[in-house]
Coordinates of C-alpha atoms and ligand atoms in Angstrom, one line a residue:
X1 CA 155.4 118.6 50.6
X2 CA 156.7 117.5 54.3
X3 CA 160.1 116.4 55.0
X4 CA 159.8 112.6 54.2
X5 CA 158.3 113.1 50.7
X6 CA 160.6 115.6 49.7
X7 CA 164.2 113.8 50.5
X8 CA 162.6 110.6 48.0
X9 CA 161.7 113.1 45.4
X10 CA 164.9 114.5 45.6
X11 CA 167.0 110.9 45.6
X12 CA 165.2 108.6 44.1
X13 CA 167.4 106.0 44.9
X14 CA 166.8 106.9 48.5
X15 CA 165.4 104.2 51.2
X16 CA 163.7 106.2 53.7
X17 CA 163.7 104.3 57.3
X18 CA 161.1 103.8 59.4
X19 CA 162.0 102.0 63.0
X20 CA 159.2 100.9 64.9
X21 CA 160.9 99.4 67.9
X22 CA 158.8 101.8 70.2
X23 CA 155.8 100.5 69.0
X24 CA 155.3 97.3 67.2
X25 CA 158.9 96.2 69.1
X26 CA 158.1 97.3 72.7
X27 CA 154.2 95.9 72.2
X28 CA 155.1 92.6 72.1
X29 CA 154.8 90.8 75.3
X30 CA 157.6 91.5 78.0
X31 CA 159.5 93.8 75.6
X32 CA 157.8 97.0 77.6
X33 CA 160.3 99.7 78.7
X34 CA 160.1 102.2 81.1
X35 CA 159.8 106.1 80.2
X36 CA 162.9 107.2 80.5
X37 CA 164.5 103.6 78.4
X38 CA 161.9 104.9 75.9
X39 CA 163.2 108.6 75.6
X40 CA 166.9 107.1 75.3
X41 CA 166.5 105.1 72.6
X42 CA 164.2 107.7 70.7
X43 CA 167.2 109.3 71.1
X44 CA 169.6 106.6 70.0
X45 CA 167.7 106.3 66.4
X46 CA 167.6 109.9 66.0
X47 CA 171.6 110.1 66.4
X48 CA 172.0 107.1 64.3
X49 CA 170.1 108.7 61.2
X50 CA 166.4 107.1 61.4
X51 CA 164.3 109.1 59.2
X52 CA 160.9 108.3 60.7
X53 CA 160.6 107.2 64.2
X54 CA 157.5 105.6 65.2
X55 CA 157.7 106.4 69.2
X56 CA 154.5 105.0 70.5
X57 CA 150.3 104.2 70.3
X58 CA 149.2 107.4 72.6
X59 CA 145.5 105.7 73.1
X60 CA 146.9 102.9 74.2
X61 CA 147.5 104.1 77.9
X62 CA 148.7 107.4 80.1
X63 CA 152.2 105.9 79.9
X64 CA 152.3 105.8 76.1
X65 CA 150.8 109.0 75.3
X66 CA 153.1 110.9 77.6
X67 CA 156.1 108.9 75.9
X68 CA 154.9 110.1 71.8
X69 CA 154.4 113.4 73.5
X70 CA 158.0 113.6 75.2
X71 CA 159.7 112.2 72.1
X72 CA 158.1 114.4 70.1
X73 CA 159.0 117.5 72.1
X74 CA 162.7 116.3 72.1
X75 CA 163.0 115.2 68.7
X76 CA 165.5 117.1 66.6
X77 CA 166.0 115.2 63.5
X78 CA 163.7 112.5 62.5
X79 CA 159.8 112.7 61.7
X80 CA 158.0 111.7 64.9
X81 CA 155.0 109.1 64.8
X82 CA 152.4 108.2 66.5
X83 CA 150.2 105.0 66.0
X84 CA 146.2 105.4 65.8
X85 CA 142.9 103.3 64.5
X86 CA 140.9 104.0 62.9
X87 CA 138.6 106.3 65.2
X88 CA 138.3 109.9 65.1
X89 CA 139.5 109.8 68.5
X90 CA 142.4 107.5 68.1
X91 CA 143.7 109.6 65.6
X92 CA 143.2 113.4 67.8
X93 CA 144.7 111.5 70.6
X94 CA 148.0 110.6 68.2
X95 CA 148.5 114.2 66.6
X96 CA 148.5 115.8 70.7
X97 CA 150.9 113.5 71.5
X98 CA 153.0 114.6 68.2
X99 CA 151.8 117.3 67.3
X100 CA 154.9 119.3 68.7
X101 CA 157.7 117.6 67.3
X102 CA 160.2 119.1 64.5
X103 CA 158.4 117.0 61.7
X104 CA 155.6 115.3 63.3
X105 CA 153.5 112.5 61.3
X106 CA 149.9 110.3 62.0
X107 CA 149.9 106.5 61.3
X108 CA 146.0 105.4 60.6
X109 CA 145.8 102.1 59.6
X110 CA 142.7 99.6 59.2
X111 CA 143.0 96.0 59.0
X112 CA 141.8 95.7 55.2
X113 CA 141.3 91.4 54.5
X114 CA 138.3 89.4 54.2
X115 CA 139.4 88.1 58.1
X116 CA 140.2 91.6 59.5
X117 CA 137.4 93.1 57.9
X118 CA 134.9 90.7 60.0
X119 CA 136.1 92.0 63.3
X120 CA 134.6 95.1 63.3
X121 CA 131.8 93.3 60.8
X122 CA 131.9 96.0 58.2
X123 CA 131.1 95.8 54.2
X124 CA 133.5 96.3 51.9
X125 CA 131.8 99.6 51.3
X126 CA 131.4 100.7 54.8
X127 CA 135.2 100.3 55.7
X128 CA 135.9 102.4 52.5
X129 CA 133.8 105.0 54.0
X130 CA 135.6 105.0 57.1
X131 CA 138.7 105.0 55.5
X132 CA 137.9 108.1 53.2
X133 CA 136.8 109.9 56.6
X134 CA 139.3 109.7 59.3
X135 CA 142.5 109.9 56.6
X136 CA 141.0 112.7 55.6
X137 CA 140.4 113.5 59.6
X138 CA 143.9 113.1 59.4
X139 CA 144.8 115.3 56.9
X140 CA 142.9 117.9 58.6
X141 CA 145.6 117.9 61.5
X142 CA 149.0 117.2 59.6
X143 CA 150.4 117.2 56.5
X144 CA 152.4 114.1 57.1
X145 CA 149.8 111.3 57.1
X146 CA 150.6 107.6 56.6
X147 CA 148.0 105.0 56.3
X148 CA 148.3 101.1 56.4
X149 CA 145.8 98.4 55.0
X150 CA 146.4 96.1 58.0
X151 CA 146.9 92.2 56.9
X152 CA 147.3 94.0 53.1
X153 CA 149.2 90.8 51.5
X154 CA 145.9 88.6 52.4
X155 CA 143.8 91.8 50.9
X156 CA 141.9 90.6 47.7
X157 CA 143.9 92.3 44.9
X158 CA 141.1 94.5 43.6
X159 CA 139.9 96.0 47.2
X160 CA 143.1 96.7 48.6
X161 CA 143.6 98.7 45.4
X162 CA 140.5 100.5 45.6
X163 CA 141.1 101.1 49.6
X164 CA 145.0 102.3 48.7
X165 CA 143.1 104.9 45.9
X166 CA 141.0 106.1 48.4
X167 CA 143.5 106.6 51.2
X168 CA 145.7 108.7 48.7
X169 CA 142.7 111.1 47.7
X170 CA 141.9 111.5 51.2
X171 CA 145.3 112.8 51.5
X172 CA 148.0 110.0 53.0
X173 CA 151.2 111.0 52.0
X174 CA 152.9 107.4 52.9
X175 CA 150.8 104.2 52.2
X176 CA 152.5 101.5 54.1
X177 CA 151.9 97.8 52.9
X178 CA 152.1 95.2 56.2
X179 CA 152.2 91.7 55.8
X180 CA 151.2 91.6 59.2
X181 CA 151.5 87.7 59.5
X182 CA 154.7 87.5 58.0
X183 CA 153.0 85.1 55.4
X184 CA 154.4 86.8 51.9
X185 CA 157.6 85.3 50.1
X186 CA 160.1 87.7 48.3
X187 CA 158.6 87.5 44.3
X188 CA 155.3 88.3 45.6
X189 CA 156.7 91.2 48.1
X190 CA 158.2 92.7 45.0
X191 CA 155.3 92.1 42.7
X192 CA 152.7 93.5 45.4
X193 CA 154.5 97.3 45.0
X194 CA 154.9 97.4 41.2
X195 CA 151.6 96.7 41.0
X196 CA 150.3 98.8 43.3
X197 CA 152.6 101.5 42.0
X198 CA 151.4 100.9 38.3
X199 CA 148.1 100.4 38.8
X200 CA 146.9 102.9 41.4
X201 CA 145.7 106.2 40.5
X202 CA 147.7 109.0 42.3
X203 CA 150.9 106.6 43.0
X204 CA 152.9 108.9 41.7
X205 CA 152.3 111.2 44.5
X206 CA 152.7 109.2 47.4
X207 CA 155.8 107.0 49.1
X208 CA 155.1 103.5 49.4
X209 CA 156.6 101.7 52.5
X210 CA 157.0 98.0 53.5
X211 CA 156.2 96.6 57.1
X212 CA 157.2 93.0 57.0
X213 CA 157.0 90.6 59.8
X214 CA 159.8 87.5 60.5
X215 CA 157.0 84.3 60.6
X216 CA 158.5 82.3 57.9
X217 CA 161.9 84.1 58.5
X218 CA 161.7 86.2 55.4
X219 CA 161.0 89.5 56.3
X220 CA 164.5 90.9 55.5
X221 CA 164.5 89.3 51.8
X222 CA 160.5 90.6 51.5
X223 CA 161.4 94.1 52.3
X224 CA 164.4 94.2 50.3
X225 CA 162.1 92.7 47.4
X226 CA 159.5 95.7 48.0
X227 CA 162.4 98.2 47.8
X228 CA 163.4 96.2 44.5
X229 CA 159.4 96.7 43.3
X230 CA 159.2 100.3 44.2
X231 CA 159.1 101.2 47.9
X232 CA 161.3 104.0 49.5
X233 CA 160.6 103.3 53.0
X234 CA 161.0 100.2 55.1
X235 CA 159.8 99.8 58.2
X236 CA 161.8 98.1 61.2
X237 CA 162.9 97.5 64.8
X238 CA 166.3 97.3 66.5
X239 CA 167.5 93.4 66.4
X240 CA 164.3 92.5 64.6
X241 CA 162.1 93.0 68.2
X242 CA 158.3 92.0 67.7
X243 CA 155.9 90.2 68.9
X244 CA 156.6 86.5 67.7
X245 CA 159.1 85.6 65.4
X246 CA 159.3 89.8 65.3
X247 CA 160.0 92.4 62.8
X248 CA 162.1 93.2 59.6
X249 CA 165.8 93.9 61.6
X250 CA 167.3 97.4 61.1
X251 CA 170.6 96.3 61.2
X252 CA 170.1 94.0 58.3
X253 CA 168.1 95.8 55.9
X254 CA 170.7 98.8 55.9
X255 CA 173.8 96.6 56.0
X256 CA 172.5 94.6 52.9
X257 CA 172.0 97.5 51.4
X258 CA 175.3 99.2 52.0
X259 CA 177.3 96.2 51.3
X260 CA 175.3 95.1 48.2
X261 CA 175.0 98.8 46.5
X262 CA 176.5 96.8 43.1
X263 CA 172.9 94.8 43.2
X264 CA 171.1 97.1 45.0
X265 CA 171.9 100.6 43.8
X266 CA 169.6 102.3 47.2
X267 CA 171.1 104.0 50.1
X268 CA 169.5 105.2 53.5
X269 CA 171.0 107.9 55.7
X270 CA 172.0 105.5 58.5
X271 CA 174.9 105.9 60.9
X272 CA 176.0 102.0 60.7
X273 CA 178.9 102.9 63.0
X274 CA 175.6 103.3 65.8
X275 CA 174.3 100.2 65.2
X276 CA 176.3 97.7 67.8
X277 CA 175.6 100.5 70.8
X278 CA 171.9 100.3 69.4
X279 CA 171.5 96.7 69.7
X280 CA 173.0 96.3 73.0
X281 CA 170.9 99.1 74.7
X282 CA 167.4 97.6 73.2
X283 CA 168.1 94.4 74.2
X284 CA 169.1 95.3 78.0
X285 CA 165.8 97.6 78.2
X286 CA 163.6 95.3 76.3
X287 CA 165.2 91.9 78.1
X288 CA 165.6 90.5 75.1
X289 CA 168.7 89.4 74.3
X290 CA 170.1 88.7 70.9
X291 CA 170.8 85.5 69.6
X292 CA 174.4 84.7 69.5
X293 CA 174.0 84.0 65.8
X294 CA 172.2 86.4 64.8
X295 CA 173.0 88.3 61.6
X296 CA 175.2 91.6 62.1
X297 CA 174.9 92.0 65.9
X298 CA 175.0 88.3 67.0
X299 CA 177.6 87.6 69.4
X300 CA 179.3 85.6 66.7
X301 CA 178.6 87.8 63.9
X302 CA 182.2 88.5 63.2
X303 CA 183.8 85.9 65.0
X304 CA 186.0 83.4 63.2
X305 CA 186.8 80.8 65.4
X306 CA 187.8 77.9 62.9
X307 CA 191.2 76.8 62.2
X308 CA 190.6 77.2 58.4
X309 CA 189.0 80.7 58.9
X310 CA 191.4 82.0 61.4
X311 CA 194.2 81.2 59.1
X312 CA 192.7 83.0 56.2
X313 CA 191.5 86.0 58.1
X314 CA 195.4 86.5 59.4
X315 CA 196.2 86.2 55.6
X316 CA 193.6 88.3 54.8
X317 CA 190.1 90.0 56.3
X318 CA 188.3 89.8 53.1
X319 CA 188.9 85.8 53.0
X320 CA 185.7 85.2 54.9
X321 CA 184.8 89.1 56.0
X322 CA 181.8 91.1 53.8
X323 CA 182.0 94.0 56.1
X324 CA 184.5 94.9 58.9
X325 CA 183.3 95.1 62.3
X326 CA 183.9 98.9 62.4
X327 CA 181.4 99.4 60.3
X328 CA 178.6 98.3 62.7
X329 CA 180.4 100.1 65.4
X330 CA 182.3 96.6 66.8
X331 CA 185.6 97.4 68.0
X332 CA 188.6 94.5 68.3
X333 CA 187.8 92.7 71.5
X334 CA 190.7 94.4 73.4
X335 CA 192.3 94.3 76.5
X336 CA 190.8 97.2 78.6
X337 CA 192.8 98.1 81.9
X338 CA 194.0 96.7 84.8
X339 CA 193.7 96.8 88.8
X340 CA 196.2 100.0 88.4
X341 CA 194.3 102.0 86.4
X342 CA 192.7 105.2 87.3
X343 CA 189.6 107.2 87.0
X344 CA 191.2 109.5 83.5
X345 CA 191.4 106.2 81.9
X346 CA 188.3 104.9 82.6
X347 CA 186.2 108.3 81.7
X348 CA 188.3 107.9 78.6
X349 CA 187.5 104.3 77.8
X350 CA 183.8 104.6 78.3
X351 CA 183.5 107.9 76.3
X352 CA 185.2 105.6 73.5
X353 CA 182.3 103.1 73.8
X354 CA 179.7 105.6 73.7
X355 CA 179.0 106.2 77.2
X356 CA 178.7 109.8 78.4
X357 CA 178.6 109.2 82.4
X358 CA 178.2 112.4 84.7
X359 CA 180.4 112.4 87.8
X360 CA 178.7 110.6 90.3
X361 CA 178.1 107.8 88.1
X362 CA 181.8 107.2 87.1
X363 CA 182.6 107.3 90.8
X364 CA 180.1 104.2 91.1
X365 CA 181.4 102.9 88.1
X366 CA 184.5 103.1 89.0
X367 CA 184.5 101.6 92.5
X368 CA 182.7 98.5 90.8
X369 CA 185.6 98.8 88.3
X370 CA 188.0 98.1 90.9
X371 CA 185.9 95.4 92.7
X372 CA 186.4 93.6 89.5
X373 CA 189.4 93.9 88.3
X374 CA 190.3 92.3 91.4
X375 CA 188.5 89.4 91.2
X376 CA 189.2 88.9 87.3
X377 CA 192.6 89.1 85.6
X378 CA 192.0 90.3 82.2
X379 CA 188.9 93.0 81.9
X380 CA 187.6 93.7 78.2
X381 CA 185.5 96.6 76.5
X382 CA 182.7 94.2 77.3
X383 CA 183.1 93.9 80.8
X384 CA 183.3 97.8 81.3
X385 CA 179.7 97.8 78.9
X386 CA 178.4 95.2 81.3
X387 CA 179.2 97.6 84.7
X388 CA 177.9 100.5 82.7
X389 CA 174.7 98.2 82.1
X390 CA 174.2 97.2 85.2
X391 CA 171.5 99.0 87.8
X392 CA 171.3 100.3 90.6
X393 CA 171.4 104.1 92.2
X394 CA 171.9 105.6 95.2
X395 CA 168.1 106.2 95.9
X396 CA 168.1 102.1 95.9
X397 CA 165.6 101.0 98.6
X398 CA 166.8 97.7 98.6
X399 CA 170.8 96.8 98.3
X400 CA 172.5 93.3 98.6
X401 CA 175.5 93.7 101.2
X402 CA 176.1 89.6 101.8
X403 CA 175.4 86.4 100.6
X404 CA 177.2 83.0 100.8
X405 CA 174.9 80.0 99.5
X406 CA 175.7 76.4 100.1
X407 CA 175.1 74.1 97.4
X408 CA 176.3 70.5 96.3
X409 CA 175.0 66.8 95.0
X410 CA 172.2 67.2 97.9
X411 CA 169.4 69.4 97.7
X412 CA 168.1 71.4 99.6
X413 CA 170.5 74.2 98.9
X414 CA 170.4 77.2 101.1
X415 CA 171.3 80.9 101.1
X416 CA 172.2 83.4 103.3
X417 CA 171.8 86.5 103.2
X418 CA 171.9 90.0 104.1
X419 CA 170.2 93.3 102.4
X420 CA 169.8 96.4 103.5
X421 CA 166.1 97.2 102.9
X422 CA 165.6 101.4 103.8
X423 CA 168.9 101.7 105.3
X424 CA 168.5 98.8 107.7
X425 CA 170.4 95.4 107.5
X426 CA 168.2 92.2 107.8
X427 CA 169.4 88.9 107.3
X428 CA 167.7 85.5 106.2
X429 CA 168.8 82.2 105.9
X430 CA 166.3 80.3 103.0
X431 CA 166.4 77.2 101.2
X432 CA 165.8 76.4 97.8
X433 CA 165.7 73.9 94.5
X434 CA 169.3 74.9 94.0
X435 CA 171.3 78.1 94.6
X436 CA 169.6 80.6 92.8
X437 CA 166.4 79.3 93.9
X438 CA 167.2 79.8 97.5
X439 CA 168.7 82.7 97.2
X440 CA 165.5 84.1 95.4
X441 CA 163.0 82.5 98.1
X442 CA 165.9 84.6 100.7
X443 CA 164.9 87.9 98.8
X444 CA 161.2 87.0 98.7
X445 CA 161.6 86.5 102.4
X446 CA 162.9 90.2 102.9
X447 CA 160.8 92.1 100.5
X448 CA 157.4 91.0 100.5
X449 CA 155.9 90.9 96.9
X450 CA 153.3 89.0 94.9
X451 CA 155.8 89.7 91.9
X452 CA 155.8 86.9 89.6
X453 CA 159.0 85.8 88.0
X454 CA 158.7 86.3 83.8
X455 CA 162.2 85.8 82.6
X456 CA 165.3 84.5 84.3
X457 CA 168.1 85.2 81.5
X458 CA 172.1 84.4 82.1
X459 CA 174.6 85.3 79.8
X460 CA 178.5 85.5 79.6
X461 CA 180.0 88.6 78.9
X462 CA 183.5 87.0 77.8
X463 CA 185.3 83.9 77.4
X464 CA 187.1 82.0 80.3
X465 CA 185.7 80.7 83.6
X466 CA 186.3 83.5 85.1
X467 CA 183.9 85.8 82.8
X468 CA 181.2 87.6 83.9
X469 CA 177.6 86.4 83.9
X470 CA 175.0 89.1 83.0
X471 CA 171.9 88.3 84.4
X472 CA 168.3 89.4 83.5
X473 CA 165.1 89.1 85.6
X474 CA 161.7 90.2 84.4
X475 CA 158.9 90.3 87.5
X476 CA 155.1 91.1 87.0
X477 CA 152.9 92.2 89.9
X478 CA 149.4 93.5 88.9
X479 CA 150.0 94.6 85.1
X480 CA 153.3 96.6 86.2
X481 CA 156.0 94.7 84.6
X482 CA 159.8 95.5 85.6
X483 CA 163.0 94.4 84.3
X484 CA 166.6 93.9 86.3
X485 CA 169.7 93.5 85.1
X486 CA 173.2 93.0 86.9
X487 CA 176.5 91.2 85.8
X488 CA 179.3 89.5 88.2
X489 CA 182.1 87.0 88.1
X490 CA 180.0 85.2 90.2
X491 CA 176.4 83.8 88.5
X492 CA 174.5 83.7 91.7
X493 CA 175.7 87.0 93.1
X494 CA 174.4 88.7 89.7
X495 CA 171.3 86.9 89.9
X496 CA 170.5 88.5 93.1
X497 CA 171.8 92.0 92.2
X498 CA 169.3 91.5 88.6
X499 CA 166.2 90.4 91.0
X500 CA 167.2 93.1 93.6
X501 CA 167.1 95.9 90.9
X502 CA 164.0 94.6 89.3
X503 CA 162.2 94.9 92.4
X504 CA 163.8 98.3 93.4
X505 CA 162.2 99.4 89.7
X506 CA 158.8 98.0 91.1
X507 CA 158.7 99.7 94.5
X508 CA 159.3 103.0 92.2
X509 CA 156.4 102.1 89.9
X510 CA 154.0 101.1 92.6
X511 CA 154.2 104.6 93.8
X512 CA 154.4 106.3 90.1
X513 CA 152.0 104.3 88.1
X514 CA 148.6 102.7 88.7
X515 CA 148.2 99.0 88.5
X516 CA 147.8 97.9 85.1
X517 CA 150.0 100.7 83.5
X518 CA 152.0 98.4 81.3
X519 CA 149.2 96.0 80.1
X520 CA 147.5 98.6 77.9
X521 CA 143.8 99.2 78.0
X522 CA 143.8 99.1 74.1
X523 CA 146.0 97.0 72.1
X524 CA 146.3 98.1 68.2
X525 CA 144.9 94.9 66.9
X526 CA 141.3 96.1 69.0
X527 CA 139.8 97.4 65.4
X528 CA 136.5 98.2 66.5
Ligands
KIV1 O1 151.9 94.5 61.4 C1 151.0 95.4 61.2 O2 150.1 95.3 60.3 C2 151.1 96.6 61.9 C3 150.2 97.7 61.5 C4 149.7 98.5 62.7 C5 150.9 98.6 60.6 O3 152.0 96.8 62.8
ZN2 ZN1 153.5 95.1 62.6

């Protein structure tokens, strides 16, 4: 029995979990990461408890391959997974890449419903055939093998039953059920496992998992519902990342379940405490930020800003508070340190928000620390997350050193502006549709690129005019796709910092990776 089936049959009442946020999350357009972002958070989910990490597609290109692989070889904890079709190929491809981990698992899956089943234009018959072979195929490599019937909730009842049978005497240890559109409501989601759990021969011997998507918003409530009907594993992302509306949220599935055990007597093995450092890091790699509303690690998850709430949270938390904020790993917005303080104290204060920084990178930190605790009078925890966040390194080609833009009621506004491209200084003076514009078309000047722009994100880090705008730039030149990121009391300064790193990240990958490395020459839903 491998790891994952043996810590269910032990606890019955245990949820095994499943994040995909390094697959079906950083597939989704724009969401791609970089290797070393993908080794970090791999590592981030492994801390925080994930049972079954799902690190990558290895056909799907160089880059992910040699991510699954590096993951795996790293892992220390959690079951390591790699993504293949249904192909022979696919599948000798994933168990390489995984094959060395601690616990290492194959995910074959085959899209199983009357619209799926006509891309690759196979009978009923023939796709059974091809499932029987390569889980078995499978088999053959690992003893950890889970298979999906892709699009399963728009599977005729009595085929995906018979495929499910077969997959389960071919060996699959895990059958997962997607509802790949995000098209199934909760009674059905619930409905779908017993069924499948009563009626299927060899159900006994196998976990069933869940693998819900966010279309009609329901994917939370449907994978709770399949926990409710039987599963013991859900799969899921960091902040719900997916393509579209995304997938079943992390964060939410194991909150609901710790703070509604009286209704929902399951547990996982989840560090919740993890979960806010989680969130933040996926969304700065993935450049997708989370909504300020968003349940759990929203912005104003936890905020009660109401006259009517404030009073009755002074009077007493629980007034309008399910969980405390410590439990996701939120600490009391607190004043952090001033112009005075020194280098112990600010080692001390990132260590207590998760950051382990070497030496050089606390001197950096630390000289930008100062910068802006003069500028700004009050700095917070999540202005000292925001410097940590930030890029940009000492092997920098390119650095902003000056910029002053003029801007008003009358356009044109212009910039100008000084970087030091290789150690040189060169200035430009550009105009522009406003002040950011021109003081991108004054970097475009400098650094010639074809880059185009994907994402132009600002945020503010605090309250108060004088907070900090964290700013996020995407750029795409010939399939590479890089992300920048940069914060500043001053919006148009961190706007050029976020473009300036993104296009330091992209002279790296233009001599690292061929052109096309992040569109990947096979995408998962290629079932042929
Ligand atoms: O949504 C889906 O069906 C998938 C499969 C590959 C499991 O992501
Ligand atoms: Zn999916």
């Amino acid at each position: 029995m491998n790891p994952d089936t043996n810590a269910v049959a032990r606890e019955p009442q245990r949820v095994l979990i499943f994040d995909t946020t390094l697959r079906d999350g950083e597939q989704s357009p724009g969401a791609t990461m970089s290797h070393a972002e993908k080794l970090e958070i791999a590592e981030l989910l492994d801390a925080m408890g994930v049972d079954i990490i799902e690190a990558g597609f290895p056909i799907a290109s160089e880059g992910d391959f040699r991510a699954v692989k590096e993951i795996a070889e790293r892992s220390r904890r959690a079951t390591i997974c790699g993504l293949a079709r249904a192909h022979p190929t696919d599948i000798d491809r994933a168990w390489e890449a995984v094959r060395h981990a601690t616990s290492p698992r194959i995910h074959t899956f085959i899209g199983t419903s009357p619209l799926h089943r006509a891309i690759p234009n196979l009978t009923q018959d023939e796709m059974a055939d091809r499932i029987h072979q390569t889980v078995t195929h499978a088999r053959n490599l690992c003893d950890n093998v889970q298979w999906s019937p892709m699009d399963a909730t728009r599977t005729e009842w009595d085929y995906l039953r018979r495929v499910v049978e077969i997959a389960i005497r071919a060996g699959a240890t895990t059958i997962n059920i997607p509802d790949t559109v995000g098209y199934t409501a909760p009674v059905e989601s619930a409905e779908l496992i017993r069924r499948l759990i009563a009626e299927v021969e060899g159900a006994e011997d196998v976990i069933f998992a869940t693998h819900c998507h966010d279309d009609l918003g329901m994917a939370t409530a449907n994978s709770l519902a399949a926990v409710e009907g039987g599963a013991r594993q859900i799969e899921c992302t960091i902040n719900g990342l997916g393509e579209r509306a995304g997938n079943t949220a992390l964060e939410e599935v194991v909150m609901a379940l710790k703070v509604r055990g009286d209704i929902m007597p399951f547990h996982t093995e989840i560090d919740t405490t993890r979960i806010m450092n989680i969130s933040r890091r996926v969304a700065t790699v993935s450049g997708f930020p989370v909504q300020f509303n968003k349940a759990i690690v929203g912005k104003n998850a936890f905020a009660h800003e109401s006259g009517i709430h404030q009073d009755g949270m002074l009077k007493n938390a629980e007034t309008f508070e399910i969980m405390r904020p410590a439990d996701v790993g939120l600490k009391e917005t607190s004043l952090v340190m001033g112009k005075h303080s020194g280098r112990a104290a600010l080692r001390s204060k990132l260590k207590e928000l998760g950051h382990d920084v070497g030496d050089n990178q606390l001197q950096d930190i630390f000289v930008r620390f100062k910068s802006l605790a003069d500028r700004k009078k009050e700095v917070y925890d999540e202005d000292i997350d925001a410097l940590v966040r930030a890029q940009g390194a000492a092997e920098d080609a390119l650095e902003l050193t000056f910029l002053r833009v003029i801007c008003g009621t009358e356009a044109p506004q212009s910039a100008d502006l000084t970087m030091r491209v290789d150690g040189e200084d060169r200035q430009i003076t550009a105009q522009g549709d406003g002040p950011v514009d021109a003081t991108f078309a004054a970097i475009k000047g400098l650094v010639d690129h074809s880059a185009r722009l994907q994402l132009y994100q600002v945020h503010a880090v605090t309250e108060g005019t004088d907070a900090q705008a964290t700013v996020t730039v995407r750029l795409e030149e010939s399939g590479r796709i890089v992300t920048g990121q940069s914060s500043d009391t001053d919006t148009v300064v961190a706007s050029a910092k976020a473009y300036i790193a993104a296009l330091n990240r992209l002279l790296v990958k233009r001599r690292l990776v061929p052109e096309g490395s992040d569109t990947p020459e096979i995408n998962y839903r290629d079932v042929v």
